[in-house]
Amino acid sequence: MESGTHTAERYTSEERRAKLRAFADRMLDHLEDLAPPQDVAEVERGMRTGLLIERLYARVDIAERRAPPPPLTPEQEAAEAAQTAQRRAEHHAYWVDRVNGLRLMREAEEAKTTQPAPAPVSAPPVYTDWPKTCDDDFEGYGDEDDDLIDDLSDEVMVPAPKPEPPLARVIDPQNPLRAPVQYWHPPERPDYGGG
């Protein structure tokens, strides 16, 4: 018997996964029927059997997740094609509405700019028929001394801040460790004469 000859597979991948899952189910049922272990060797044997069953389930689950989806029936293909066509039509209608809305907004803006500017509105009338008693009773906003500084020469002038020195812009590509180093000093705070 040559090892190079390839025999046809007996089971399809779906049938193989189904048989492996059925075998793991039978093993798990048999494991539950075993008597409780009496010594360490039986505990170890039971643990190994349980781990092998768990590993078999895990491999079958991974193979089922990686398996390609089953082929669609003609009815399912027709339903998917109808849904795709509907989604495309909705997408097209959305963008047509959006573009038309933007075009209308642009035309409205252009119409506003082409209209003549409205005539300036005249100033509102000023009412001067206040009773004379109000002017007589009001005492304020005169030339009283309000203790405010009116002379600007007494104010403290803040000097303009000094510009920060520029950082090095050129770094030597041959030896970047020898690039010029600039140290930044914080600007000096002016002394305002206080202590």
Short mmCIF file of N, CA and C in Angstrom, two decimals:
data_model
loop_
_atom_site.label_atom_id
_atom_site.label_comp_id
_atom_site.label_asym_id
_atom_site.label_seq_id
_atom_site.Cartn_x
_atom_site.Cartn_y
_atom_site.Cartn_z
N MET A 1 0.85 -1.18 0.00
CA MET A 1 0.00 0.00 0.00
C MET A 1 0.89 1.24 0.00
N GLU A 2 0.69 2.10 -0.97
CA GLU A 2 1.51 3.30 -1.09
C GLU A 2 0.91 4.41 -0.26
N SER A 3 1.81 5.20 0.35
CA SER A 3 1.33 6.31 1.16
C SER A 3 0.96 7.52 0.31
N GLY A 4 1.40 7.55 -0.96
CA GLY A 4 1.15 8.70 -1.81
C GLY A 4 -0.24 8.69 -2.41
N THR A 5 -0.91 7.56 -2.42
CA THR A 5 -2.24 7.51 -3.01
C THR A 5 -3.22 8.21 -2.10
N HIS A 6 -4.08 8.98 -2.73
CA HIS A 6 -5.06 9.75 -1.95
C HIS A 6 -6.43 9.10 -2.11
N THR A 7 -6.97 8.68 -1.00
CA THR A 7 -8.30 8.08 -1.05
C THR A 7 -9.34 9.17 -0.86
N ALA A 8 -10.52 8.99 -1.42
CA ALA A 8 -11.60 9.96 -1.29
C ALA A 8 -12.05 10.01 0.16
N GLU A 9 -12.37 11.20 0.63
CA GLU A 9 -12.79 11.34 2.02
C GLU A 9 -14.14 10.69 2.20
N ARG A 10 -14.27 10.04 3.37
CA ARG A 10 -15.50 9.31 3.63
C ARG A 10 -16.62 10.24 4.06
N TYR A 11 -16.26 11.31 4.82
CA TYR A 11 -17.26 12.23 5.34
C TYR A 11 -16.96 13.65 4.84
N THR A 12 -17.99 14.43 4.68
CA THR A 12 -17.78 15.86 4.41
C THR A 12 -17.40 16.54 5.72
N SER A 13 -16.97 17.78 5.62
CA SER A 13 -16.54 18.47 6.85
C SER A 13 -17.71 18.69 7.79
N GLU A 14 -18.92 18.92 7.26
CA GLU A 14 -20.08 19.09 8.14
C GLU A 14 -20.42 17.79 8.85
N GLU A 15 -20.35 16.67 8.11
CA GLU A 15 -20.65 15.37 8.73
C GLU A 15 -19.60 15.02 9.78
N ARG A 16 -18.33 15.34 9.48
CA ARG A 16 -17.26 15.05 10.44
C ARG A 16 -17.47 15.84 11.73
N ARG A 17 -17.81 17.12 11.62
CA ARG A 17 -18.04 17.91 12.83
C ARG A 17 -19.23 17.37 13.61
N ALA A 18 -20.29 16.97 12.92
CA ALA A 18 -21.45 16.43 13.61
C ALA A 18 -21.11 15.13 14.34
N LYS A 19 -20.33 14.26 13.69
CA LYS A 19 -19.96 12.99 14.34
C LYS A 19 -19.04 13.23 15.54
N LEU A 20 -18.09 14.19 15.42
CA LEU A 20 -17.21 14.47 16.55
C LEU A 20 -17.99 15.04 17.73
N ARG A 21 -18.97 15.90 17.43
CA ARG A 21 -19.78 16.44 18.53
C ARG A 21 -20.62 15.35 19.18
N ALA A 22 -21.16 14.44 18.38
CA ALA A 22 -21.94 13.33 18.95
C ALA A 22 -21.05 12.43 19.79
N PHE A 23 -19.80 12.18 19.33
CA PHE A 23 -18.87 11.36 20.10
C PHE A 23 -18.52 12.03 21.44
N ALA A 24 -18.28 13.36 21.39
CA ALA A 24 -17.97 14.08 22.64
C ALA A 24 -19.16 14.04 23.59
N ASP A 25 -20.39 14.11 23.06
CA ASP A 25 -21.57 14.01 23.92
C ASP A 25 -21.65 12.64 24.60
N ARG A 26 -21.36 11.56 23.82
CA ARG A 26 -21.40 10.22 24.41
C ARG A 26 -20.32 10.07 25.48
N MET A 27 -19.13 10.63 25.22
CA MET A 27 -18.06 10.54 26.22
C MET A 27 -18.44 11.29 27.49
N LEU A 28 -19.06 12.44 27.33
CA LEU A 28 -19.45 13.22 28.51
C LEU A 28 -20.52 12.48 29.31
N ASP A 29 -21.46 11.83 28.61
CA ASP A 29 -22.47 11.05 29.33
C ASP A 29 -21.82 9.89 30.08
N HIS A 30 -20.84 9.24 29.46
CA HIS A 30 -20.16 8.12 30.11
C HIS A 30 -19.34 8.61 31.31
N LEU A 31 -18.75 9.80 31.20
CA LEU A 31 -17.96 10.34 32.31
C LEU A 31 -18.84 10.62 33.52
N GLU A 32 -20.08 11.05 33.27
CA GLU A 32 -20.99 11.31 34.39
C GLU A 32 -21.43 10.01 35.07
N ASP A 33 -21.41 8.88 34.32
CA ASP A 33 -21.85 7.60 34.89
C ASP A 33 -20.77 6.92 35.70
N LEU A 34 -19.54 7.40 35.64
CA LEU A 34 -18.45 6.75 36.39
C LEU A 34 -18.65 6.92 37.89
N ALA A 35 -18.13 5.98 38.64
CA ALA A 35 -18.20 6.05 40.11
C ALA A 35 -17.21 7.09 40.60
N PRO A 36 -17.45 7.65 41.77
CA PRO A 36 -16.50 8.62 42.31
C PRO A 36 -15.12 7.99 42.48
N PRO A 37 -14.07 8.77 42.21
CA PRO A 37 -12.72 8.19 42.32
C PRO A 37 -12.36 7.87 43.77
N GLN A 38 -11.58 6.76 43.93
CA GLN A 38 -11.19 6.30 45.26
C GLN A 38 -9.76 6.66 45.61
N ASP A 39 -8.92 6.81 44.62
CA ASP A 39 -7.52 7.16 44.89
C ASP A 39 -7.06 8.23 43.90
N VAL A 40 -5.80 8.62 44.05
CA VAL A 40 -5.25 9.71 43.25
C VAL A 40 -5.17 9.33 41.77
N ALA A 41 -4.88 8.10 41.48
CA ALA A 41 -4.77 7.68 40.08
C ALA A 41 -6.12 7.79 39.37
N GLU A 42 -7.18 7.43 40.05
CA GLU A 42 -8.51 7.54 39.45
C GLU A 42 -8.92 9.02 39.27
N VAL A 43 -8.53 9.88 40.22
CA VAL A 43 -8.81 11.31 40.08
C VAL A 43 -8.08 11.87 38.87
N GLU A 44 -6.81 11.47 38.72
CA GLU A 44 -6.02 11.96 37.60
C GLU A 44 -6.60 11.47 36.28
N ARG A 45 -7.03 10.21 36.25
CA ARG A 45 -7.62 9.66 35.03
C ARG A 45 -8.92 10.38 34.68
N GLY A 46 -9.74 10.66 35.66
CA GLY A 46 -10.99 11.38 35.41
C GLY A 46 -10.75 12.80 34.92
N MET A 47 -9.74 13.47 35.52
CA MET A 47 -9.42 14.83 35.09
C MET A 47 -8.91 14.85 33.64
N ARG A 48 -8.05 13.90 33.30
CA ARG A 48 -7.53 13.85 31.93
C ARG A 48 -8.66 13.58 30.94
N THR A 49 -9.57 12.69 31.30
CA THR A 49 -10.69 12.40 30.42
C THR A 49 -11.56 13.63 30.23
N GLY A 50 -11.85 14.36 31.32
CA GLY A 50 -12.66 15.57 31.22
C GLY A 50 -11.98 16.64 30.37
N LEU A 51 -10.65 16.80 30.54
CA LEU A 51 -9.93 17.78 29.75
C LEU A 51 -9.91 17.41 28.26
N LEU A 52 -9.79 16.11 27.97
CA LEU A 52 -9.83 15.68 26.57
C LEU A 52 -11.20 15.96 25.95
N ILE A 53 -12.25 15.71 26.71
CA ILE A 53 -13.59 15.99 26.20
C ILE A 53 -13.75 17.49 25.96
N GLU A 54 -13.28 18.30 26.89
CA GLU A 54 -13.38 19.76 26.73
C GLU A 54 -12.60 20.23 25.51
N ARG A 55 -11.41 19.65 25.29
CA ARG A 55 -10.61 20.03 24.14
C ARG A 55 -11.28 19.62 22.83
N LEU A 56 -11.93 18.47 22.83
CA LEU A 56 -12.65 18.04 21.64
C LEU A 56 -13.81 18.98 21.32
N TYR A 57 -14.56 19.39 22.37
CA TYR A 57 -15.64 20.37 22.15
C TYR A 57 -15.08 21.69 21.62
N ALA A 58 -13.97 22.15 22.17
CA ALA A 58 -13.38 23.42 21.74
C ALA A 58 -12.96 23.36 20.27
N ARG A 59 -12.35 22.24 19.86
CA ARG A 59 -11.93 22.12 18.47
C ARG A 59 -13.12 22.08 17.52
N VAL A 60 -14.17 21.39 17.93
CA VAL A 60 -15.36 21.34 17.07
C VAL A 60 -15.99 22.73 16.97
N ASP A 61 -16.04 23.47 18.09
CA ASP A 61 -16.60 24.82 18.06
C ASP A 61 -15.79 25.73 17.15
N ILE A 62 -14.47 25.66 17.22
CA ILE A 62 -13.62 26.50 16.37
C ILE A 62 -13.82 26.12 14.90
N ALA A 63 -13.90 24.81 14.62
CA ALA A 63 -14.10 24.39 13.23
C ALA A 63 -15.45 24.86 12.70
N GLU A 64 -16.48 24.86 13.55
CA GLU A 64 -17.79 25.34 13.11
C GLU A 64 -17.79 26.84 12.85
N ARG A 65 -17.06 27.61 13.69
CA ARG A 65 -16.99 29.05 13.47
C ARG A 65 -16.21 29.39 12.20
N ARG A 66 -15.18 28.60 11.89
CA ARG A 66 -14.36 28.88 10.71
C ARG A 66 -14.99 28.34 9.42
N ALA A 67 -15.98 27.50 9.55
CA ALA A 67 -16.58 26.89 8.37
C ALA A 67 -17.27 27.95 7.53
N PRO A 68 -17.21 27.81 6.21
CA PRO A 68 -17.91 28.78 5.36
C PRO A 68 -19.42 28.63 5.54
N PRO A 69 -20.16 29.69 5.32
CA PRO A 69 -21.61 29.58 5.48
C PRO A 69 -22.19 28.65 4.42
N PRO A 70 -23.29 28.02 4.75
CA PRO A 70 -23.88 27.11 3.76
C PRO A 70 -24.37 27.90 2.56
N PRO A 71 -24.41 27.27 1.40
CA PRO A 71 -24.86 28.00 0.21
C PRO A 71 -26.32 28.41 0.35
N LEU A 72 -26.65 29.56 -0.25
CA LEU A 72 -28.00 30.08 -0.16
C LEU A 72 -28.91 29.37 -1.16
N THR A 73 -30.14 29.26 -0.76
CA THR A 73 -31.15 28.72 -1.67
C THR A 73 -31.54 29.81 -2.66
N PRO A 74 -32.14 29.46 -3.77
CA PRO A 74 -32.55 30.50 -4.73
C PRO A 74 -33.51 31.52 -4.12
N GLU A 75 -34.38 31.10 -3.19
CA GLU A 75 -35.29 32.05 -2.55
C GLU A 75 -34.51 33.04 -1.69
N GLN A 76 -33.51 32.54 -0.95
CA GLN A 76 -32.71 33.42 -0.11
C GLN A 76 -31.88 34.39 -0.97
N GLU A 77 -31.35 33.90 -2.10
CA GLU A 77 -30.59 34.78 -2.99
C GLU A 77 -31.49 35.87 -3.55
N ALA A 78 -32.73 35.52 -3.93
CA ALA A 78 -33.65 36.52 -4.47
C ALA A 78 -34.01 37.55 -3.41
N ALA A 79 -34.22 37.10 -2.14
CA ALA A 79 -34.55 38.03 -1.06
C ALA A 79 -33.38 38.97 -0.79
N GLU A 80 -32.14 38.45 -0.77
CA GLU A 80 -30.97 39.30 -0.54
C GLU A 80 -30.79 40.30 -1.68
N ALA A 81 -31.03 39.87 -2.93
CA ALA A 81 -30.90 40.79 -4.06
C ALA A 81 -31.93 41.90 -3.96
N ALA A 82 -33.17 41.56 -3.53
CA ALA A 82 -34.21 42.59 -3.37
C ALA A 82 -33.83 43.58 -2.27
N GLN A 83 -33.31 43.07 -1.15
CA GLN A 83 -32.89 43.96 -0.06
C GLN A 83 -31.75 44.87 -0.51
N THR A 84 -30.80 44.33 -1.26
CA THR A 84 -29.68 45.14 -1.73
C THR A 84 -30.17 46.23 -2.67
N ALA A 85 -31.09 45.88 -3.57
CA ALA A 85 -31.62 46.89 -4.49
C ALA A 85 -32.39 47.97 -3.74
N GLN A 86 -33.14 47.58 -2.70
CA GLN A 86 -33.88 48.57 -1.91
C GLN A 86 -32.93 49.50 -1.17
N ARG A 87 -31.87 48.95 -0.57
CA ARG A 87 -30.89 49.78 0.14
C ARG A 87 -30.20 50.75 -0.82
N ARG A 88 -29.87 50.29 -2.03
CA ARG A 88 -29.24 51.18 -3.00
C ARG A 88 -30.18 52.30 -3.41
N ALA A 89 -31.46 51.95 -3.62
CA ALA A 89 -32.44 52.98 -4.01
C ALA A 89 -32.61 54.00 -2.89
N GLU A 90 -32.67 53.55 -1.62
CA GLU A 90 -32.80 54.48 -0.49
C GLU A 90 -31.57 55.37 -0.39
N HIS A 91 -30.40 54.80 -0.59
CA HIS A 91 -29.16 55.58 -0.52
C HIS A 91 -29.14 56.63 -1.63
N HIS A 92 -29.52 56.24 -2.84
CA HIS A 92 -29.55 57.18 -3.95
C HIS A 92 -30.56 58.29 -3.70
N ALA A 93 -31.75 57.93 -3.20
CA ALA A 93 -32.78 58.95 -2.93
C ALA A 93 -32.31 59.93 -1.85
N TYR A 94 -31.63 59.41 -0.82
CA TYR A 94 -31.13 60.29 0.24
C TYR A 94 -30.17 61.33 -0.34
N TRP A 95 -29.23 60.91 -1.17
CA TRP A 95 -28.25 61.84 -1.70
C TRP A 95 -28.85 62.79 -2.73
N VAL A 96 -29.85 62.31 -3.47
CA VAL A 96 -30.53 63.22 -4.41
C VAL A 96 -31.23 64.32 -3.63
N ASP A 97 -31.94 63.95 -2.55
CA ASP A 97 -32.60 64.96 -1.71
C ASP A 97 -31.58 65.91 -1.10
N ARG A 98 -30.48 65.39 -0.65
CA ARG A 98 -29.46 66.23 -0.01
C ARG A 98 -28.88 67.24 -1.01
N VAL A 99 -28.57 66.77 -2.21
CA VAL A 99 -27.99 67.65 -3.23
C VAL A 99 -29.02 68.70 -3.65
N ASN A 100 -30.29 68.30 -3.80
CA ASN A 100 -31.32 69.27 -4.18
C ASN A 100 -31.51 70.31 -3.08
N GLY A 101 -31.47 69.88 -1.83
CA GLY A 101 -31.59 70.84 -0.72
C GLY A 101 -30.45 71.83 -0.71
N LEU A 102 -29.23 71.35 -0.94
CA LEU A 102 -28.08 72.26 -0.98
C LEU A 102 -28.18 73.22 -2.16
N ARG A 103 -28.68 72.73 -3.31
CA ARG A 103 -28.84 73.60 -4.46
C ARG A 103 -29.87 74.69 -4.18
N LEU A 104 -30.97 74.32 -3.54
CA LEU A 104 -31.98 75.32 -3.21
C LEU A 104 -31.45 76.35 -2.22
N MET A 105 -30.66 75.90 -1.24
CA MET A 105 -30.07 76.84 -0.28
C MET A 105 -29.12 77.80 -1.01
N ARG A 106 -28.31 77.29 -1.92
CA ARG A 106 -27.39 78.15 -2.66
C ARG A 106 -28.15 79.16 -3.51
N GLU A 107 -29.23 78.70 -4.16
CA GLU A 107 -30.01 79.63 -4.97
C GLU A 107 -30.67 80.70 -4.11
N ALA A 108 -31.13 80.32 -2.91
CA ALA A 108 -31.72 81.32 -2.01
C ALA A 108 -30.68 82.34 -1.58
N GLU A 109 -29.46 81.88 -1.28
CA GLU A 109 -28.39 82.81 -0.90
C GLU A 109 -28.04 83.74 -2.06
N GLU A 110 -28.00 83.20 -3.27
CA GLU A 110 -27.70 84.04 -4.43
C GLU A 110 -28.82 85.06 -4.66
N ALA A 111 -30.06 84.64 -4.42
CA ALA A 111 -31.18 85.57 -4.60
C ALA A 111 -31.11 86.70 -3.57
N LYS A 112 -30.66 86.39 -2.37
CA LYS A 112 -30.52 87.44 -1.35
C LYS A 112 -29.46 88.45 -1.74
N THR A 113 -28.36 87.97 -2.33
CA THR A 113 -27.28 88.89 -2.69
C THR A 113 -27.63 89.73 -3.90
N THR A 114 -28.50 89.23 -4.78
CA THR A 114 -28.86 90.01 -5.96
C THR A 114 -29.98 91.01 -5.68
N GLN A 115 -30.68 90.88 -4.57
CA GLN A 115 -31.74 91.84 -4.25
C GLN A 115 -31.10 93.16 -3.84
N PRO A 116 -31.77 94.29 -4.13
CA PRO A 116 -31.21 95.57 -3.71
C PRO A 116 -31.23 95.69 -2.19
N ALA A 117 -30.27 96.43 -1.69
CA ALA A 117 -30.17 96.61 -0.24
C ALA A 117 -31.38 97.40 0.25
N PRO A 118 -31.92 97.04 1.40
CA PRO A 118 -33.08 97.77 1.90
C PRO A 118 -32.69 99.20 2.28
N ALA A 119 -33.66 100.07 2.21
CA ALA A 119 -33.41 101.47 2.55
C ALA A 119 -33.07 101.58 4.03
N PRO A 120 -32.15 102.49 4.39
CA PRO A 120 -31.80 102.60 5.81
C PRO A 120 -33.01 103.06 6.62
N VAL A 121 -33.12 102.46 7.75
CA VAL A 121 -34.23 102.80 8.64
C VAL A 121 -33.89 104.10 9.35
N SER A 122 -34.86 105.00 9.39
CA SER A 122 -34.62 106.27 10.07
C SER A 122 -34.49 106.04 11.57
N ALA A 123 -33.80 106.95 12.24
CA ALA A 123 -33.57 106.82 13.67
C ALA A 123 -34.90 106.92 14.41
N PRO A 124 -35.03 106.19 15.51
CA PRO A 124 -36.29 106.25 16.26
C PRO A 124 -36.49 107.66 16.83
N PRO A 125 -37.73 108.07 16.99
CA PRO A 125 -37.98 109.41 17.53
C PRO A 125 -37.51 109.53 18.97
N VAL A 126 -37.05 110.70 19.32
CA VAL A 126 -36.59 110.97 20.68
C VAL A 126 -37.71 111.70 21.41
N TYR A 127 -38.10 111.21 22.53
CA TYR A 127 -39.17 111.82 23.31
C TYR A 127 -38.58 112.89 24.23
N THR A 128 -39.05 114.09 24.09
CA THR A 128 -38.54 115.21 24.89
C THR A 128 -39.62 115.81 25.79
N ASP A 129 -40.71 115.11 25.93
CA ASP A 129 -41.79 115.69 26.73
C ASP A 129 -41.75 115.19 28.17
N TRP A 130 -40.52 115.11 28.74
CA TRP A 130 -40.40 114.72 30.14
C TRP A 130 -40.95 115.85 31.01
N PRO A 131 -41.54 115.51 32.10
CA PRO A 131 -42.01 116.59 33.00
C PRO A 131 -40.83 117.34 33.59
N LYS A 132 -41.00 118.58 33.82
CA LYS A 132 -39.93 119.43 34.36
C LYS A 132 -39.55 119.04 35.77
N THR A 133 -40.45 118.43 36.50
CA THR A 133 -40.13 118.08 37.88
C THR A 133 -39.06 117.01 37.95
N CYS A 134 -38.97 116.13 36.91
CA CYS A 134 -37.96 115.09 36.93
C CYS A 134 -36.57 115.70 36.86
N ASP A 135 -36.41 116.74 35.99
CA ASP A 135 -35.08 117.37 35.86
C ASP A 135 -34.71 118.10 37.14
N ASP A 136 -35.67 118.64 37.82
CA ASP A 136 -35.37 119.40 39.03
C ASP A 136 -34.98 118.48 40.18
N ASP A 137 -35.63 117.33 40.24
CA ASP A 137 -35.38 116.43 41.38
C ASP A 137 -34.09 115.61 41.21
N PHE A 138 -33.61 115.46 39.99
CA PHE A 138 -32.46 114.59 39.76
C PHE A 138 -31.18 115.30 40.17
N GLU A 139 -30.40 114.64 41.01
CA GLU A 139 -29.12 115.20 41.44
C GLU A 139 -28.05 114.14 41.22
N GLY A 140 -27.30 114.24 40.23
CA GLY A 140 -26.26 113.25 39.96
C GLY A 140 -25.68 113.48 38.59
N TYR A 141 -24.60 112.78 38.34
CA TYR A 141 -23.88 112.90 37.09
C TYR A 141 -23.45 114.34 36.83
N GLY A 142 -23.11 115.01 37.86
CA GLY A 142 -22.64 116.38 37.69
C GLY A 142 -21.13 116.41 37.77
N ASP A 143 -20.61 117.51 38.26
CA ASP A 143 -19.18 117.67 38.38
C ASP A 143 -18.71 117.34 39.79
N GLU A 144 -19.41 116.43 40.47
CA GLU A 144 -19.01 116.10 41.83
C GLU A 144 -17.68 115.37 41.82
N ASP A 145 -17.00 115.38 42.95
CA ASP A 145 -15.75 114.66 43.09
C ASP A 145 -16.09 113.22 43.44
N ASP A 146 -15.81 112.30 42.55
CA ASP A 146 -16.17 110.90 42.81
C ASP A 146 -14.97 110.05 43.21
N ASP A 147 -13.85 110.64 43.55
CA ASP A 147 -12.64 109.96 44.03
C ASP A 147 -12.06 108.99 42.98
N LEU A 148 -12.35 109.19 41.73
CA LEU A 148 -11.77 108.36 40.69
C LEU A 148 -10.54 109.05 40.13
N ILE A 149 -9.59 108.27 39.65
CA ILE A 149 -8.37 108.83 39.09
C ILE A 149 -8.67 109.28 37.67
N ASP A 150 -8.58 110.58 37.45
CA ASP A 150 -8.80 111.10 36.11
C ASP A 150 -7.48 111.38 35.40
N ASP A 151 -6.40 111.49 36.16
CA ASP A 151 -5.11 111.79 35.58
C ASP A 151 -4.42 110.48 35.23
N LEU A 152 -4.14 110.22 33.96
CA LEU A 152 -3.54 108.96 33.54
C LEU A 152 -2.05 108.89 33.86
N SER A 153 -1.43 110.01 34.24
CA SER A 153 0.00 109.98 34.53
C SER A 153 0.28 109.25 35.84
N ASP A 154 -0.75 109.10 36.71
CA ASP A 154 -0.53 108.40 37.98
C ASP A 154 -0.59 106.88 37.80
N GLU A 155 -1.08 106.41 36.68
CA GLU A 155 -1.23 104.97 36.49
C GLU A 155 0.12 104.32 36.23
N VAL A 156 0.22 103.05 36.59
CA VAL A 156 1.45 102.29 36.40
C VAL A 156 1.41 101.71 34.99
N MET A 157 2.46 101.91 34.26
CA MET A 157 2.55 101.39 32.91
C MET A 157 3.33 100.08 32.93
N VAL A 158 2.77 99.05 32.34
CA VAL A 158 3.42 97.74 32.29
C VAL A 158 4.26 97.68 31.01
N PRO A 159 5.53 97.32 31.15
CA PRO A 159 6.35 97.26 29.94
C PRO A 159 5.92 96.07 29.06
N ALA A 160 6.17 96.21 27.77
CA ALA A 160 5.84 95.13 26.85
C ALA A 160 6.73 93.93 27.14
N PRO A 161 6.19 92.73 27.06
CA PRO A 161 7.02 91.55 27.36
C PRO A 161 8.09 91.35 26.29
N LYS A 162 9.23 90.83 26.74
CA LYS A 162 10.32 90.56 25.82
C LYS A 162 9.98 89.29 25.03
N PRO A 163 10.28 89.28 23.75
CA PRO A 163 10.00 88.05 22.98
C PRO A 163 10.93 86.93 23.42
N GLU A 164 10.40 85.71 23.37
CA GLU A 164 11.22 84.56 23.74
C GLU A 164 12.24 84.29 22.65
N PRO A 165 13.42 83.82 23.03
CA PRO A 165 14.43 83.53 22.00
C PRO A 165 13.98 82.35 21.15
N PRO A 166 14.26 82.38 19.85
CA PRO A 166 13.87 81.26 19.00
C PRO A 166 14.70 80.03 19.33
N LEU A 167 14.09 78.87 19.16
CA LEU A 167 14.80 77.62 19.41
C LEU A 167 15.66 77.27 18.21
N ALA A 168 16.59 76.36 18.41
CA ALA A 168 17.47 75.95 17.33
C ALA A 168 16.65 75.28 16.24
N ARG A 169 16.82 75.72 15.00
CA ARG A 169 16.03 75.17 13.90
C ARG A 169 16.84 74.15 13.09
N VAL A 170 18.15 74.22 13.17
CA VAL A 170 18.98 73.33 12.37
C VAL A 170 19.71 72.40 13.32
N ILE A 171 19.57 71.11 13.07
CA ILE A 171 20.28 70.11 13.87
C ILE A 171 21.26 69.42 12.93
N ASP A 172 22.47 69.27 13.42
CA ASP A 172 23.51 68.66 12.60
C ASP A 172 23.14 67.20 12.32
N PRO A 173 22.93 66.81 11.05
CA PRO A 173 22.54 65.42 10.80
C PRO A 173 23.67 64.43 11.04
N GLN A 174 24.91 64.92 10.99
CA GLN A 174 26.04 64.01 11.21
C GLN A 174 26.16 63.64 12.68
N ASN A 175 25.98 64.64 13.55
CA ASN A 175 26.11 64.38 14.98
C ASN A 175 25.04 65.21 15.70
N PRO A 176 23.86 64.63 15.90
CA PRO A 176 22.78 65.43 16.51
C PRO A 176 23.07 65.81 17.96
N LEU A 177 24.02 65.15 18.61
CA LEU A 177 24.31 65.50 20.00
C LEU A 177 25.08 66.81 20.09
N ARG A 178 25.64 67.29 19.00
CA ARG A 178 26.38 68.54 19.02
C ARG A 178 25.55 69.70 18.50
N ALA A 179 24.24 69.54 18.48
CA ALA A 179 23.38 70.62 18.02
C ALA A 179 23.45 71.77 19.01
N PRO A 180 23.27 73.01 18.54
CA PRO A 180 23.33 74.15 19.46
C PRO A 180 22.19 74.06 20.47
N VAL A 181 22.51 74.37 21.70
CA VAL A 181 21.53 74.30 22.78
C VAL A 181 21.20 75.73 23.18
N GLN A 182 19.93 76.00 23.30
CA GLN A 182 19.50 77.32 23.75
C GLN A 182 18.74 77.13 25.05
N TYR A 183 19.08 77.94 26.01
CA TYR A 183 18.41 77.89 27.30
C TYR A 183 17.37 78.99 27.35
N TRP A 184 16.19 78.64 27.76
CA TRP A 184 15.12 79.62 27.84
C TRP A 184 15.06 80.16 29.26
N HIS A 185 15.07 81.48 29.37
CA HIS A 185 14.94 82.12 30.67
C HIS A 185 13.58 82.78 30.74
N PRO A 186 12.90 82.64 31.86
CA PRO A 186 11.59 83.33 31.95
C PRO A 186 11.78 84.84 31.92
N PRO A 187 10.83 85.54 31.33
CA PRO A 187 11.00 87.00 31.29
C PRO A 187 11.00 87.58 32.69
N GLU A 188 11.77 88.65 32.84
CA GLU A 188 11.87 89.27 34.15
C GLU A 188 10.60 90.01 34.47
N ARG A 189 10.18 89.91 35.71
CA ARG A 189 8.98 90.60 36.15
C ARG A 189 9.36 92.02 36.52
N PRO A 190 8.64 92.98 36.04
CA PRO A 190 8.98 94.38 36.38
C PRO A 190 8.67 94.67 37.83
N ASP A 191 9.49 95.50 38.40
CA ASP A 191 9.26 95.91 39.78
C ASP A 191 8.36 97.13 39.75
N TYR A 192 7.24 97.03 40.38
CA TYR A 192 6.26 98.12 40.36
C TYR A 192 6.46 99.10 41.53
N GLY A 193 7.56 99.02 42.16
CA GLY A 193 7.84 99.95 43.23
C GLY A 193 7.28 99.47 44.58
N GLY A 194 6.73 98.28 44.59
CA GLY A 194 6.19 97.76 45.84
C GLY A 194 7.22 96.89 46.54
N GLY A 195 6.96 96.55 47.77
CA GLY A 195 7.96 95.75 48.47
C GLY A 195 7.42 94.64 49.23
#
